[in-house]
PDB file of C-alpha atoms in Angstrom:
ATOM      1  CA  MET A   1      -5.519   0.703  -7.783  1.00 95.00           C
ATOM      2  CA  LEU A   2      -7.558  -1.737  -5.748  1.00 98.00           C
ATOM      3  CA  SER A   3      -8.366  -0.584  -2.220  1.00 97.00           C
ATOM      4  CA  GLY A   4     -11.058  -0.405   0.421  1.00 97.00           C
ATOM      5  CA  LEU A   5     -13.368   2.487   1.240  1.00 97.00           C
ATOM      6  CA  ASP A   6     -12.624   4.421   4.426  1.00 96.00           C
ATOM      7  CA  PRO A   7     -15.637   6.638   5.224  1.00 96.00           C
ATOM      8  CA  SER A   8     -13.440   8.951   7.306  1.00 96.00           C
ATOM      9  CA  GLY A   9     -11.539   9.853   4.127  1.00 95.00           C
ATOM     10  CA  GLY A  10      -8.167   9.223   5.752  1.00 95.00           C
ATOM     11  CA  ALA A  11      -7.001   5.946   4.278  1.00 95.00           C
ATOM     12  CA  GLY A  12      -7.929   3.462   1.578  1.00 96.00           C
ATOM     13  CA  ILE A  13      -9.065   4.399  -1.879  1.00 97.00           C
ATOM     14  CA  GLN A  14      -9.432   8.115  -1.069  1.00 97.00           C
ATOM     15  CA  ALA A  15      -5.793   8.273   0.010  1.00 97.00           C
ATOM     16  CA  ASP A  16      -4.776   6.476  -3.180  1.00 98.00           C
ATOM     17  CA  ILE A  17      -6.776   8.781  -5.447  1.00 98.00           C
ATOM     18  CA  GLN A  18      -5.437  11.922  -3.776  1.00 97.00           C
ATOM     19  CA  ALA A  19      -1.792  10.795  -3.768  1.00 97.00           C
ATOM     20  CA  ILE A  20      -1.794   9.503  -7.329  1.00 98.00           C
ATOM     21  CA  THR A  21      -3.497  12.663  -8.615  1.00 97.00           C
ATOM     22  CA  ALA A  22      -1.100  14.927  -6.709  1.00 97.00           C
ATOM     23  CA  LEU A  23       1.830  13.155  -8.366  1.00 97.00           C
ATOM     24  CA  GLY A  24       0.517  13.816 -11.841  1.00 96.00           C
ATOM     25  CA  CYS A  25      -1.079  10.473 -12.686  1.00 97.00           C
ATOM     26  CA  HIS A  26      -4.680   9.510 -13.391  1.00 98.00           C
ATOM     27  CA  PRO A  27      -6.130   6.957 -10.946  1.00 98.00           C
ATOM     28  CA  LEU A  28      -8.267   4.033 -12.110  1.00 98.00           C
ATOM     29  CA  PRO A  29      -9.933   3.090  -8.794  1.00 98.00           C
ATOM     30  CA  ILE A  30     -11.528  -0.279  -8.130  1.00 98.00           C
ATOM     31  CA  LEU A  31     -13.213  -0.673  -4.751  1.00 98.00           C
ATOM     32  CA  THR A  32     -12.465  -3.991  -3.030  1.00 98.00           C
ATOM     33  CA  CYS A  33     -14.265  -3.675   0.307  1.00 97.00           C
ATOM     34  CA  LEU A  34     -16.472  -1.399   2.375  1.00 97.00           C
ATOM     35  CA  THR A  35     -15.475  -0.637   5.937  1.00 95.00           C
ATOM     36  CA  VAL A  36     -17.045   0.709   9.096  1.00 96.00           C
ATOM     37  CA  GLN A  37     -14.173   2.970  10.069  1.00 95.00           C
ATOM     38  CA  ASP A  38     -13.240   6.322  11.553  1.00 95.00           C
ATOM     39  CA  THR A  39      -9.954   8.030  12.364  1.00 95.00           C
ATOM     40  CA  CYS A  40      -9.642   5.863  15.490  1.00 93.00           C
ATOM     41  CA  ASN A  41     -10.133   2.310  14.238  1.00 92.00           C
ATOM     42  CA  VAL A  42     -11.763  -0.178  11.863  1.00 93.00           C
ATOM     43  CA  TYR A  43     -14.880  -1.857  13.264  1.00 94.00           C
ATOM     44  CA  ASP A  44     -16.130  -3.993  10.384  1.00 93.00           C
ATOM     45  CA  ALA A  45     -15.477  -4.703   6.704  1.00 94.00           C
ATOM     46  CA  SER A  46     -17.344  -6.346   3.847  1.00 96.00           C
ATOM     47  CA  ALA A  47     -15.733  -7.448   0.576  1.00 97.00           C
ATOM     48  CA  VAL A  48     -17.071  -6.424  -2.817  1.00 98.00           C
ATOM     49  CA  ASP A  49     -18.214  -9.302  -5.026  1.00 98.00           C
ATOM     50  CA  ALA A  50     -15.130 -10.812  -6.666  1.00 98.00           C
ATOM     51  CA  ASP A  51     -16.814 -11.314 -10.043  1.00 98.00           C
ATOM     52  CA  LEU A  52     -17.739  -7.621 -10.162  1.00 98.00           C
ATOM     53  CA  ILE A  53     -14.092  -6.769  -9.551  1.00 98.00           C
ATOM     54  CA  ARG A  54     -13.065  -9.176 -12.318  1.00 98.00           C
ATOM     55  CA  ARG A  55     -15.366  -7.456 -14.785  1.00 98.00           C
ATOM     56  CA  GLN A  56     -14.148  -4.009 -13.724  1.00 98.00           C
ATOM     57  CA  LEU A  57     -10.507  -5.002 -14.191  1.00 98.00           C
ATOM     58  CA  ASP A  58     -11.192  -6.431 -17.641  1.00 98.00           C
ATOM     59  CA  ARG A  59     -13.164  -3.365 -18.812  1.00 98.00           C
ATOM     60  CA  VAL A  60     -10.655  -0.833 -17.507  1.00 98.00           C
ATOM     61  CA  ALA A  61      -7.701  -2.739 -18.990  1.00 97.00           C
ATOM     62  CA  ALA A  62      -9.439  -3.004 -22.367  1.00 98.00           C
ATOM     63  CA  ASP A  63     -10.106   0.739 -22.412  1.00 98.00           C
ATOM     64  CA  ALA A  64      -7.048   2.420 -20.880  1.00 98.00           C
ATOM     65  CA  PRO A  65      -3.311   1.710 -20.562  1.00 97.00           C
ATOM     66  CA  ILE A  66      -2.314   0.717 -17.024  1.00 98.00           C
ATOM     67  CA  HIS A  67       1.226   1.749 -16.088  1.00 98.00           C
ATOM     68  CA  ALA A  68       1.276   0.525 -12.462  1.00 98.00           C
ATOM     69  CA  ILE A  69      -1.033  -1.125  -9.937  1.00 98.00           C
ATOM     70  CA  LYS A  70      -1.299  -0.405  -6.232  1.00 98.00           C
ATOM     71  CA  THR A  71      -3.208  -2.730  -3.917  1.00 98.00           C
ATOM     72  CA  GLY A  72      -4.442  -2.071  -0.398  1.00 97.00           C
ATOM     73  CA  ALA A  73      -7.096  -3.835   1.660  1.00 97.00           C
ATOM     74  CA  LEU A  74      -8.458  -6.600  -0.582  1.00 97.00           C
ATOM     75  CA  GLY A  75     -11.515  -7.839   1.311  1.00 96.00           C
ATOM     76  CA  ASN A  76     -11.161 -11.607   1.010  1.00 97.00           C
ATOM     77  CA  ALA A  77      -9.232 -14.443  -0.649  1.00 97.00           C
ATOM     78  CA  GLU A  78     -11.620 -14.549  -3.627  1.00 98.00           C
ATOM     79  CA  VAL A  79     -10.651 -10.994  -4.551  1.00 98.00           C
ATOM     80  CA  VAL A  80      -6.975 -11.995  -4.406  1.00 98.00           C
ATOM     81  CA  ASP A  81      -7.671 -14.901  -6.765  1.00 98.00           C
ATOM     82  CA  VAL A  82      -9.302 -12.560  -9.294  1.00 98.00           C
ATOM     83  CA  LEU A  83      -6.450 -10.069  -9.037  1.00 98.00           C
ATOM     84  CA  VAL A  84      -3.764 -12.726  -9.422  1.00 98.00           C
ATOM     85  CA  GLU A  85      -5.511 -14.119 -12.506  1.00 98.00           C
ATOM     86  CA  PHE A  86      -5.489 -10.614 -14.002  1.00 98.00           C
ATOM     87  CA  LEU A  87      -1.813 -10.083 -13.132  1.00 98.00           C
ATOM     88  CA  HIS A  88      -0.803 -13.350 -14.763  1.00 97.00           C
ATOM     89  CA  ARG A  89      -2.342 -12.014 -17.979  1.00 96.00           C
ATOM     90  CA  ASN A  90      -0.641  -8.621 -17.530  1.00 96.00           C
ATOM     91  CA  ALA A  91       2.728  -9.547 -16.104  1.00 94.00           C
ATOM     92  CA  ASP A  92       4.511  -6.456 -17.430  1.00 95.00           C
ATOM     93  CA  ILE A  93       2.683  -4.044 -15.085  1.00 97.00           C
ATOM     94  CA  PRO A  94       4.633  -3.097 -11.931  1.00 97.00           C
ATOM     95  CA  VAL A  95       2.602  -3.937  -8.821  1.00 98.00           C
ATOM     96  CA  ILE A  96       3.048  -2.235  -5.442  1.00 98.00           C
ATOM     97  CA  THR A  97       1.240  -4.181  -2.723  1.00 98.00           C
ATOM     98  CA  ASP A  98       0.427  -2.692   0.661  1.00 97.00           C
ATOM     99  CA  PRO A  99      -0.487  -5.855   2.618  1.00 96.00           C
ATOM    100  CA  VAL A 100      -3.148  -4.283   4.805  1.00 94.00           C
ATOM    101  CA  ILE A 101      -3.900  -6.596   7.724  1.00 92.00           C
ATOM    102  CA  LYS A 102      -4.705  -4.442  10.744  1.00 80.00           C
ATOM    103  CA  ALA A 103      -5.696  -0.847  11.307  1.00 78.00           C
ATOM    104  CA  ALA A 104      -3.513   1.243  13.584  1.00 72.00           C
ATOM    105  CA  GLY A 105      -6.287   1.035  16.178  1.00 70.00           C
ATOM    106  CA  GLY A 106      -6.104  -2.763  16.120  1.00 72.00           C
ATOM    107  CA  GLY A 107      -9.127  -3.563  13.932  1.00 77.00           C
ATOM    108  CA  ASP A 108      -8.751  -6.484  11.528  1.00 83.00           C
ATOM    109  CA  LEU A 109      -8.811  -5.974   7.761  1.00 88.00           C
ATOM    110  CA  ALA A 110      -7.712  -9.482   6.725  1.00 92.00           C
ATOM    111  CA  ASP A 111      -8.652 -12.952   7.917  1.00 93.00           C
ATOM    112  CA  ALA A 112      -6.400 -16.023   7.828  1.00 94.00           C
ATOM    113  CA  ALA A 113      -7.570 -17.082   4.359  1.00 96.00           C
ATOM    114  CA  LEU A 114      -6.849 -13.657   2.891  1.00 96.00           C
ATOM    115  CA  ILE A 115      -3.397 -13.519   4.479  1.00 96.00           C
ATOM    116  CA  GLN A 116      -2.584 -16.978   3.128  1.00 96.00           C
ATOM    117  CA  ALA A 117      -3.796 -16.028  -0.367  1.00 97.00           C
ATOM    118  CA  MET A 118      -1.613 -12.923  -0.366  1.00 97.00           C
ATOM    119  CA  LYS A 119       1.451 -14.824   0.818  1.00 96.00           C
ATOM    120  CA  GLU A 120       1.036 -17.793  -1.502  1.00 96.00           C
ATOM    121  CA  ASN A 121      -0.271 -16.111  -4.645  1.00 97.00           C
ATOM    122  CA  LEU A 122      -0.141 -12.311  -4.703  1.00 98.00           C
ATOM    123  CA  PHE A 123       3.258 -11.423  -3.280  1.00 97.00           C
ATOM    124  CA  SER A 124       5.167 -13.214  -6.040  1.00 97.00           C
ATOM    125  CA  CYS A 125       3.297 -11.075  -8.610  1.00 97.00           C
ATOM    126  CA  ALA A 126       4.294  -7.797  -6.939  1.00 97.00           C
ATOM    127  CA  GLU A 127       7.576  -6.042  -7.551  1.00 97.00           C
ATOM    128  CA  MET A 128       7.363  -4.644  -4.010  1.00 98.00           C
ATOM    129  CA  ILE A 129       5.339  -5.157  -0.854  1.00 98.00           C
ATOM    130  CA  THR A 130       5.231  -2.373   1.747  1.00 97.00           C
ATOM    131  CA  PRO A 131       4.384  -3.838   5.181  1.00 96.00           C
ATOM    132  CA  ASN A 132       4.611  -1.810   8.369  1.00 93.00           C
ATOM    133  CA  GLY A 133       6.451  -3.326  11.318  1.00 91.00           C
ATOM    134  CA  ILE A 134       3.447  -5.205  12.691  1.00 91.00           C
ATOM    135  CA  GLU A 135       2.505  -6.612   9.284  1.00 94.00           C
ATOM    136  CA  LEU A 136       6.089  -7.581   8.482  1.00 95.00           C
ATOM    137  CA  ALA A 137       6.428  -9.551  11.722  1.00 95.00           C
ATOM    138  CA  MET A 138       3.137 -11.366  11.080  1.00 94.00           C
ATOM    139  CA  LEU A 139       3.857 -12.150   7.439  1.00 96.00           C
ATOM    140  CA  GLY A 140       7.510 -13.096   7.919  1.00 96.00           C
ATOM    141  CA  ASP A 141       7.047 -14.957  11.207  1.00 96.00           C
ATOM    142  CA  SER A 142       9.796 -13.004  12.938  1.00 96.00           C
ATOM    143  CA  ASP A 143      10.127  -9.890  15.077  1.00 94.00           C
ATOM    144  CA  ASP A 144      13.460  -9.170  13.366  1.00 95.00           C
ATOM    145  CA  PRO A 145      12.665  -7.081  10.256  1.00 94.00           C
ATOM    146  CA  ALA A 146      15.634  -8.350   8.240  1.00 96.00           C
ATOM    147  CA  GLU A 147      14.849 -11.983   9.012  1.00 97.00           C
ATOM    148  CA  ALA A 148      11.159 -11.513   8.267  1.00 97.00           C
ATOM    149  CA  ALA A 149      11.948  -9.809   4.950  1.00 97.00           C
ATOM    150  CA  GLN A 150      14.374 -12.564   3.967  1.00 96.00           C
ATOM    151  CA  ARG A 151      11.744 -15.202   4.700  1.00 96.00           C
ATOM    152  CA  LEU A 152       9.219 -13.393   2.545  1.00 97.00           C
ATOM    153  CA  MET A 153      11.689 -13.086  -0.320  1.00 96.00           C
ATOM    154  CA  ALA A 154      12.602 -16.749   0.001  1.00 94.00           C
ATOM    155  CA  ALA A 155       8.889 -17.483  -0.386  1.00 93.00           C
ATOM    156  CA  GLY A 156       8.634 -15.472  -3.609  1.00 94.00           C
ATOM    157  CA  CYS A 157       8.587 -11.726  -2.863  1.00 95.00           C
ATOM    158  CA  GLN A 158      10.710  -9.705  -5.269  1.00 96.00           C
ATOM    159  CA  SER A 159      11.380  -6.935  -2.742  1.00 97.00           C
ATOM    160  CA  VAL A 160      10.155  -5.767   0.652  1.00 98.00           C
ATOM    161  CA  LEU A 161       9.988  -2.144   1.767  1.00 98.00           C
ATOM    162  CA  ALA A 162       9.760  -2.333   5.562  1.00 96.00           C
ATOM    163  CA  THR A 163       8.089   0.918   6.593  1.00 93.00           C
ATOM    164  CA  GLY A 164       8.859   2.547   9.913  1.00 84.00           C
ATOM    165  CA  GLY A 165       5.911   4.837  10.508  1.00 71.00           C
ATOM    166  CA  HIS A 166       4.541   2.647  13.318  1.00 68.00           C
ATOM    167  CA  GLY A 167       7.860   2.555  15.156  1.00 67.00           C
ATOM    168  CA  GLU A 168       9.393   4.886  17.704  1.00 72.00           C
ATOM    169  CA  GLY A 169      12.376   7.199  17.886  1.00 70.00           C
ATOM    170  CA  PRO A 170      13.226  10.584  16.373  1.00 74.00           C
ATOM    171  CA  GLN A 171      13.393   9.307  12.789  1.00 81.00           C
ATOM    172  CA  ILE A 172      11.220   7.179  10.540  1.00 85.00           C
ATOM    173  CA  THR A 173      13.313   4.637   8.680  1.00 90.00           C
ATOM    174  CA  ASN A 174      12.046   2.810   5.604  1.00 94.00           C
ATOM    175  CA  THR A 175      14.242  -0.114   4.547  1.00 96.00           C
ATOM    176  CA  LEU A 176      14.228  -1.767   1.120  1.00 97.00           C
ATOM    177  CA  PHE A 177      15.239  -5.428   1.031  1.00 97.00           C
ATOM    178  CA  THR A 178      15.960  -7.002  -2.365  1.00 96.00           C
ATOM    179  CA  HIS A 179      17.524 -10.182  -3.710  1.00 93.00           C
ATOM    180  CA  HIS A 180      20.402  -8.414  -5.445  1.00 87.00           C
ATOM    181  CA  ALA A 181      21.746  -5.710  -3.120  1.00 83.00           C
ATOM    182  CA  ASP A 182      22.327  -4.814   0.502  1.00 92.00           C
ATOM    183  CA  PRO A 183      19.343  -3.177   2.198  1.00 95.00           C
ATOM    184  CA  LEU A 184      18.814   0.500   1.424  1.00 95.00           C
ATOM    185  CA  GLN A 185      17.415   2.947   3.953  1.00 94.00           C
ATOM    186  CA  TRP A 186      15.548   6.236   3.705  1.00 91.00           C
ATOM    187  CA  GLN A 187      15.090   8.381   6.812  1.00 88.00           C
ATOM    188  CA  ILE A 188      12.908  11.356   7.653  1.00 81.00           C
ATOM    189  CA  GLU A 189      12.239  13.141  10.924  1.00 82.00           C
ATOM    190  CA  ARG A 190       9.324  11.732  12.912  1.00 82.00           C
ATOM    191  CA  VAL A 191       6.738  14.467  13.442  1.00 82.00           C
ATOM    192  CA  GLY A 192       4.221  13.895  16.229  1.00 79.00           C
ATOM    193  CA  GLY A 193       2.660  10.461  16.669  1.00 79.00           C
ATOM    194  CA  GLU A 194       0.922   8.232  14.128  1.00 84.00           C
ATOM    195  CA  TYR A 195      -1.239   9.403  11.253  1.00 90.00           C
ATOM    196  CA  HIS A 196      -4.247   7.846   9.550  1.00 91.00           C
ATOM    197  CA  GLY A 197      -3.456   6.658   6.036  1.00 93.00           C
ATOM    198  CA  THR A 198       0.296   7.133   5.722  1.00 93.00           C
ATOM    199  CA  GLY A 199       0.899   3.538   4.601  1.00 93.00           C
ATOM    200  CA  CYS A 200      -1.736   3.827   1.866  1.00 95.00           C
ATOM    201  CA  THR A 201      -0.298   7.167   0.793  1.00 96.00           C
ATOM    202  CA  LEU A 202       3.271   5.875   0.601  1.00 97.00           C
ATOM    203  CA  ALA A 203       2.406   2.794  -1.461  1.00 98.00           C
ATOM    204  CA  ALA A 204       0.157   4.777  -3.803  1.00 98.00           C
ATOM    205  CA  ALA A 205       2.847   7.416  -4.277  1.00 98.00           C
ATOM    206  CA  ILE A 206       5.419   4.735  -5.104  1.00 98.00           C
ATOM    207  CA  ALA A 207       3.038   3.270  -7.676  1.00 98.00           C
ATOM    208  CA  ALA A 208       2.544   6.738  -9.189  1.00 98.00           C
ATOM    209  CA  GLY A 209       6.297   7.155  -9.481  1.00 98.00           C
ATOM    210  CA  ARG A 210       6.675   3.786 -11.179  1.00 98.00           C
ATOM    211  CA  ALA A 211       3.791   4.618 -13.540  1.00 98.00           C
ATOM    212  CA  ALA A 212       5.597   7.830 -14.464  1.00 97.00           C
ATOM    213  CA  GLY A 213       8.731   5.876 -15.345  1.00 97.00           C
ATOM    214  CA  LEU A 214      10.826   6.433 -12.224  1.00 98.00           C
ATOM    215  CA  SER A 215      13.141   3.687 -11.028  1.00 97.00           C
ATOM    216  CA  GLN A 216      12.152   1.798  -7.919  1.00 95.00           C
ATOM    217  CA  ARG A 217      14.595   3.759  -5.761  1.00 95.00           C
ATOM    218  CA  ALA A 218      13.608   7.131  -7.216  1.00 97.00           C
ATOM    219  CA  ALA A 219       9.921   6.304  -6.746  1.00 98.00           C
ATOM    220  CA  ILE A 220      10.510   5.474  -3.080  1.00 97.00           C
ATOM    221  CA  SER A 221      12.449   8.716  -2.519  1.00 96.00           C
ATOM    222  CA  GLN A 222       9.758  10.816  -4.166  1.00 96.00           C
ATOM    223  CA  ALA A 223       6.999   9.005  -2.284  1.00 96.00           C
ATOM    224  CA  GLN A 224       8.690   9.459   1.075  1.00 94.00           C
ATOM    225  CA  ASN A 225       9.125  13.184   0.455  1.00 94.00           C
ATOM    226  CA  PHE A 226       5.484  13.444  -0.576  1.00 96.00           C
ATOM    227  CA  VAL A 227       4.267  11.655   2.562  1.00 94.00           C
ATOM    228  CA  ASN A 228       6.469  13.821   4.764  1.00 92.00           C
ATOM    229  CA  HIS A 229       5.028  16.970   3.173  1.00 93.00           C
ATOM    230  CA  ALA A 230       1.473  15.681   3.682  1.00 94.00           C
ATOM    231  CA  ILE A 231       2.198  14.877   7.338  1.00 93.00           C
ATOM    232  CA  LEU A 232       3.583  18.348   7.983  1.00 92.00           C
ATOM    233  CA  HIS A 233       0.195  19.726   6.911  1.00 93.00           C
ATOM    234  CA  ALA A 234      -1.938  17.022   8.536  1.00 94.00           C
ATOM    235  CA  LEU A 235      -5.627  17.671   9.160  1.00 94.00           C
ATOM    236  CA  GLU A 236      -7.490  17.148  12.432  1.00 95.00           C
ATOM    237  CA  VAL A 237     -10.464  15.455  10.787  1.00 95.00           C
ATOM    238  CA  GLY A 238     -11.868  13.512  13.748  1.00 95.00           C
ATOM    239  CA  ARG A 239     -11.103  12.469  17.299  1.00 94.00           C
ATOM    240  CA  GLY A 240      -8.451   9.907  16.345  1.00 93.00           C
ATOM    241  CA  GLN A 241      -5.295  10.127  14.280  1.00 93.00           C
ATOM    242  CA  PRO A 242      -4.637  13.198  12.124  1.00 94.00           C
ATOM    243  CA  VAL A 243      -4.981  12.695   8.360  1.00 95.00           C
ATOM    244  CA  PRO A 244      -2.107  13.622   6.023  1.00 94.00           C
ATOM    245  CA  ASP A 245      -3.127  16.457   3.712  1.00 95.00           C
ATOM    246  CA  ARG A 246      -2.418  14.969   0.304  1.00 95.00           C
ATOM    247  CA  GLY A 247      -4.028  17.924  -1.474  1.00 90.00           C
ATOM    248  CA  ILE A 248      -1.588  20.558  -0.259  1.00 84.00           C
ATOM    249  CA  PRO A 249       0.497  21.958  -3.166  1.00 83.00           C
ATOM    250  CA  TRP A 250       3.732  20.024  -3.497  1.00 74.00           C
ATOM    251  CA  GLU A 251       6.705  20.416  -5.825  1.00 73.00           C
ATOM    252  CA  ARG A 252       8.615  17.360  -6.992  1.00 68.00           C
TER     253      ARG A 252
END
């Protein structure tokens, strides 16, 4: 996976490592950016050198089989270019892209160039993108989730999982939009408010399911159950949002 570092340990590459390990897979982590962040917000971010990431990808791929890729915060457009080049050479690997743009506290994690690079180059390489409601509206230029998802698919996305964790109401609804079927929905009870790192956890868990050979739908179902279990045992790490406990024993 390629993700940013969250020093609060709630989101980013730590969330990916914990979720992927809990689901029985071995993570191959590549750090894309460093952030100034706590459980309340993101205050600054700095991308890792794109050439270093290129060399890491090439070495890891030459040494170990890669069964799925999960992406999170990518730092800048240059990192996207390196990743896309790698994916074009490894087109058989399923890619789950969490298009991280803003933190829940409002802090920016992507500038205009990075967003454009994701939309124009990365999304067509991914079998699924997993935007939350705010990200989906921004990326699809519509406040209507179905319309925004259709616009993204018309522009090259294979499928869009619109996540509902940032919404309101008694249930969280995640909706999968694809080119070949009516939208599918998964629902779980909403517990408390918002949590720090749930989007990262969900996307990483889906990638782990795909790496283990699950179908797209089965991977989503397993991932949603895993996230729900982690939320039910959330940790009060700091003064902001609780952190899902991805290390709590969980049975598939």
